[in-house]
PDB file of C-alpha atoms in Angstrom:
ATOM      1  CA  MET A   1       8.810 -44.237 -45.023  1.00 65.00           C
ATOM      2  CA  THR A   2       7.025 -47.058 -43.272  1.00 63.00           C
ATOM      3  CA  LYS A   3       9.861 -49.466 -43.685  1.00 67.00           C
ATOM      4  CA  SER A   4      12.157 -46.848 -42.136  1.00 68.00           C
ATOM      5  CA  LEU A   5      10.049 -46.558 -38.999  1.00 63.00           C
ATOM      6  CA  LEU A   6       9.398 -50.274 -38.718  1.00 62.00           C
ATOM      7  CA  ASP A   7      13.229 -50.841 -38.949  1.00 65.00           C
ATOM      8  CA  ARG A   8      13.405 -48.590 -35.792  1.00 63.00           C
ATOM      9  CA  ILE A   9      11.233 -50.861 -33.696  1.00 64.00           C
ATOM     10  CA  SER A  10      13.253 -52.610 -31.004  1.00 56.00           C
ATOM     11  CA  PRO A  11      13.083 -56.405 -30.983  1.00 56.00           C
ATOM     12  CA  ASN A  12      12.876 -56.106 -27.295  1.00 52.00           C
ATOM     13  CA  GLU A  13       9.320 -55.057 -26.652  1.00 52.00           C
ATOM     14  CA  MET A  14       9.644 -55.153 -22.806  1.00 47.00           C
ATOM     15  CA  VAL A  15      10.445 -51.818 -21.396  1.00 46.00           C
ATOM     16  CA  SER A  16      10.965 -51.768 -17.635  1.00 47.00           C
ATOM     17  CA  PHE A  17       9.719 -48.273 -16.489  1.00 50.00           C
ATOM     18  CA  PRO A  18      11.051 -48.580 -12.786  1.00 52.00           C
ATOM     19  CA  ASP A  19      14.590 -49.181 -14.210  1.00 56.00           C
ATOM     20  CA  LEU A  20      14.569 -45.852 -16.127  1.00 54.00           C
ATOM     21  CA  PRO A  21      16.750 -43.190 -14.617  1.00 56.00           C
ATOM     22  CA  PRO A  22      14.711 -40.187 -13.186  1.00 55.00           C
ATOM     23  CA  GLN A  23      15.529 -37.923 -16.234  1.00 53.00           C
ATOM     24  CA  LEU A  24      13.937 -40.548 -18.524  1.00 53.00           C
ATOM     25  CA  ARG A  25      10.761 -41.413 -16.599  1.00 52.00           C
ATOM     26  CA  GLY A  26       8.807 -38.915 -18.714  1.00 50.00           C
ATOM     27  CA  VAL A  27       9.509 -41.148 -21.681  1.00 56.00           C
ATOM     28  CA  THR A  28       6.937 -43.515 -20.434  1.00 73.00           C
ATOM     29  CA  ARG A  29       4.224 -41.139 -21.503  1.00 82.00           C
ATOM     30  CA  PHE A  30       4.910 -42.200 -25.041  1.00 87.00           C
ATOM     31  CA  TYR A  31       4.138 -45.855 -24.389  1.00 83.00           C
ATOM     32  CA  SER A  32       0.475 -47.398 -24.716  1.00 82.00           C
ATOM     33  CA  LEU A  33      -0.644 -50.260 -22.612  1.00 77.00           C
ATOM     34  CA  ARG A  34      -1.088 -52.097 -25.863  1.00 80.00           C
ATOM     35  CA  ALA A  35      -0.198 -51.425 -29.498  1.00 82.00           C
ATOM     36  CA  PRO A  36      -2.604 -49.258 -31.336  1.00 89.00           C
ATOM     37  CA  SER A  37      -4.946 -51.020 -33.691  1.00 92.00           C
ATOM     38  CA  ILE A  38      -3.990 -48.706 -36.615  1.00 93.00           C
ATOM     39  CA  SER A  39      -0.930 -49.971 -38.462  1.00 92.00           C
ATOM     40  CA  VAL A  40       2.137 -47.735 -38.775  1.00 91.00           C
ATOM     41  CA  HIS A  41       1.616 -47.540 -42.601  1.00 92.00           C
ATOM     42  CA  ALA A  42      -2.094 -46.301 -42.089  1.00 95.00           C
ATOM     43  CA  TYR A  43      -1.108 -43.951 -39.437  1.00 95.00           C
ATOM     44  CA  LEU A  44       1.580 -42.328 -41.936  1.00 94.00           C
ATOM     45  CA  LYS A  45      -0.984 -42.184 -44.579  1.00 95.00           C
ATOM     46  CA  ARG A  46      -3.358 -40.264 -42.184  1.00 96.00           C
ATOM     47  CA  PHE A  47      -0.527 -37.851 -41.450  1.00 96.00           C
ATOM     48  CA  GLU A  48       0.100 -37.433 -45.340  1.00 95.00           C
ATOM     49  CA  LYS A  49      -3.652 -36.754 -45.861  1.00 96.00           C
ATOM     50  CA  HIS A  50      -4.210 -34.400 -42.950  1.00 96.00           C
ATOM     51  CA  PHE A  51      -0.944 -32.636 -41.887  1.00 96.00           C
ATOM     52  CA  MET A  52      -0.270 -31.196 -45.417  1.00 94.00           C
ATOM     53  CA  CYS A  53       3.263 -30.639 -44.524  1.00 96.00           C
ATOM     54  CA  SER A  54       6.432 -30.676 -46.687  1.00 96.00           C
ATOM     55  CA  ARG A  55       8.016 -34.023 -47.487  1.00 95.00           C
ATOM     56  CA  GLU A  56      11.294 -32.731 -45.736  1.00 97.00           C
ATOM     57  CA  CYS A  57       9.377 -32.884 -42.336  1.00 97.00           C
ATOM     58  CA  TYR A  58       9.033 -36.621 -42.468  1.00 96.00           C
ATOM     59  CA  LEU A  59      12.889 -36.830 -42.972  1.00 96.00           C
ATOM     60  CA  ILE A  60      13.548 -34.322 -40.103  1.00 97.00           C
ATOM     61  CA  ALA A  61      11.171 -36.313 -37.884  1.00 97.00           C
ATOM     62  CA  LEU A  62      13.357 -39.537 -38.578  1.00 94.00           C
ATOM     63  CA  ILE A  63      16.435 -37.483 -37.766  1.00 94.00           C
ATOM     64  CA  TYR A  64      14.849 -36.328 -34.461  1.00 95.00           C
ATOM     65  CA  LEU A  65      13.949 -39.906 -33.583  1.00 92.00           C
ATOM     66  CA  ASP A  66      17.630 -40.998 -34.293  1.00 88.00           C
ATOM     67  CA  ARG A  67      18.894 -38.067 -32.047  1.00 88.00           C
ATOM     68  CA  LEU A  68      16.635 -39.071 -29.277  1.00 86.00           C
ATOM     69  CA  SER A  69      17.685 -42.682 -29.319  1.00 80.00           C
ATOM     70  CA  GLU A  70      21.469 -41.462 -29.218  1.00 79.00           C
ATOM     71  CA  SER A  71      20.869 -38.947 -26.525  1.00 75.00           C
ATOM     72  CA  CYS A  72      19.133 -41.303 -24.303  1.00 66.00           C
ATOM     73  CA  ASP A  73      21.992 -43.793 -24.187  1.00 57.00           C
ATOM     74  CA  CYS A  74      20.089 -46.937 -25.101  1.00 51.00           C
ATOM     75  CA  GLN A  75      17.377 -46.453 -22.556  1.00 58.00           C
ATOM     76  CA  PHE A  76      15.015 -45.104 -25.345  1.00 64.00           C
ATOM     77  CA  ARG A  77      13.252 -47.930 -27.319  1.00 73.00           C
ATOM     78  CA  ILE A  78      10.745 -47.632 -30.073  1.00 79.00           C
ATOM     79  CA  THR A  79       8.428 -50.474 -29.722  1.00 82.00           C
ATOM     80  CA  ARG A  80       4.973 -51.285 -31.202  1.00 85.00           C
ATOM     81  CA  ARG A  81       3.434 -49.663 -28.142  1.00 85.00           C
ATOM     82  CA  SER A  82       5.285 -46.452 -28.708  1.00 89.00           C
ATOM     83  CA  ILE A  83       6.099 -45.896 -32.310  1.00 91.00           C
ATOM     84  CA  HIS A  84       2.891 -43.987 -33.121  1.00 94.00           C
ATOM     85  CA  LYS A  85       3.253 -41.414 -30.238  1.00 95.00           C
ATOM     86  CA  PHE A  86       7.093 -40.827 -30.809  1.00 94.00           C
ATOM     87  CA  PHE A  87       6.556 -40.326 -34.564  1.00 96.00           C
ATOM     88  CA  LEU A  88       3.527 -38.032 -34.086  1.00 98.00           C
ATOM     89  CA  THR A  89       5.465 -35.909 -31.670  1.00 98.00           C
ATOM     90  CA  ALA A  90       8.739 -35.820 -33.870  1.00 98.00           C
ATOM     91  CA  LEU A  91       6.672 -34.969 -37.022  1.00 98.00           C
ATOM     92  CA  VAL A  92       4.743 -32.105 -35.124  1.00 98.00           C
ATOM     93  CA  ILE A  93       8.102 -30.617 -33.890  1.00 98.00           C
ATOM     94  CA  ALA A  94       9.558 -30.979 -37.408  1.00 98.00           C
ATOM     95  CA  VAL A  95       6.614 -29.243 -39.079  1.00 98.00           C
ATOM     96  CA  LYS A  96       6.811 -26.452 -36.489  1.00 98.00           C
ATOM     97  CA  TYR A  97      10.480 -26.031 -37.165  1.00 97.00           C
ATOM     98  CA  PHE A  98      10.692 -26.385 -40.953  1.00 98.00           C
ATOM     99  CA  ASP A  99       7.304 -25.336 -42.534  1.00 97.00           C
ATOM    100  CA  ASP A 100       6.301 -21.798 -42.508  1.00 95.00           C
ATOM    101  CA  LEU A 101       2.659 -22.508 -41.942  1.00 95.00           C
ATOM    102  CA  TYR A 102       1.334 -25.214 -39.546  1.00 95.00           C
ATOM    103  CA  TYR A 103      -1.713 -25.951 -37.528  1.00 97.00           C
ATOM    104  CA  ASP A 104      -2.219 -25.761 -33.670  1.00 97.00           C
ATOM    105  CA  ASN A 105      -1.647 -28.694 -31.367  1.00 98.00           C
ATOM    106  CA  LYS A 106      -5.461 -29.138 -31.014  1.00 98.00           C
ATOM    107  CA  TYR A 107      -5.590 -30.195 -34.804  1.00 98.00           C
ATOM    108  CA  TYR A 108      -2.463 -32.407 -34.658  1.00 98.00           C
ATOM    109  CA  ALA A 109      -3.780 -34.116 -31.620  1.00 98.00           C
ATOM    110  CA  HIS A 110      -7.056 -34.798 -33.353  1.00 98.00           C
ATOM    111  CA  VAL A 111      -5.213 -36.315 -36.299  1.00 98.00           C
ATOM    112  CA  GLY A 112      -2.943 -38.285 -34.196  1.00 97.00           C
ATOM    113  CA  GLY A 113      -5.683 -39.623 -31.973  1.00 96.00           C
ATOM    114  CA  VAL A 114      -4.336 -38.154 -28.620  1.00 96.00           C
ATOM    115  CA  ARG A 115      -5.583 -35.533 -26.281  1.00 97.00           C
ATOM    116  CA  VAL A 116      -4.113 -32.105 -26.698  1.00 98.00           C
ATOM    117  CA  ALA A 117      -2.691 -32.044 -23.144  1.00 98.00           C
ATOM    118  CA  GLU A 118      -1.029 -35.417 -23.969  1.00 96.00           C
ATOM    119  CA  LEU A 119       0.592 -34.115 -27.067  1.00 98.00           C
ATOM    120  CA  ASP A 120       1.647 -30.958 -25.291  1.00 98.00           C
ATOM    121  CA  CYS A 121       3.385 -33.030 -22.658  1.00 95.00           C
ATOM    122  CA  MET A 122       4.921 -35.475 -25.185  1.00 95.00           C
ATOM    123  CA  GLU A 123       6.269 -32.405 -27.220  1.00 97.00           C
ATOM    124  CA  ALA A 124       7.886 -30.839 -24.165  1.00 95.00           C
ATOM    125  CA  THR A 125       9.395 -34.044 -23.006  1.00 90.00           C
ATOM    126  CA  PHE A 126      10.776 -34.896 -26.521  1.00 92.00           C
ATOM    127  CA  LEU A 127      12.292 -31.308 -26.692  1.00 93.00           C
ATOM    128  CA  GLN A 128      13.998 -31.802 -23.423  1.00 89.00           C
ATOM    129  CA  LEU A 129      15.434 -35.177 -24.331  1.00 86.00           C
ATOM    130  CA  ILE A 130      16.944 -34.008 -27.693  1.00 85.00           C
TER     131      ILE A 130
END
C-alpha cells in the first residue's frame, strides 16, 4: 500500500496555486507548507491501527485518488506536501461509503492530525471534484 501511494507522488513538487483554474483553487487546502514529519508508511500504519476499517476501503481510497487525478485534467498533483491529507480524505470517504459502521469526523480528524473543520472542508471539496 505504501509503495502504491508513493508511486502516485508527482516528481514535480512545485504547485503553482495562482495558476489553478477557479474550480480547483479549493484543492490548495490539501497542501501543507512543508511535508509532514510522519512518513507515509507510518501514517498508513496509524490508520490501520485506529480506523479499524475493512481492507477494501484502502483500495477504494486509491481508486478515488485515481479518479480525482483524471477528473482534474492534470492540475491535481499528489506531492509530499499533499499525500497525507489527500489519502486521509479519500479513506474517510471510502469508509463511509463501503463499511456499515464508521466513526465521526471528529475521530478521523484526530487520527489524521487535522482539525475537524479542515477535514470537513477537504471531504466536501474532494467529493465535488470526483
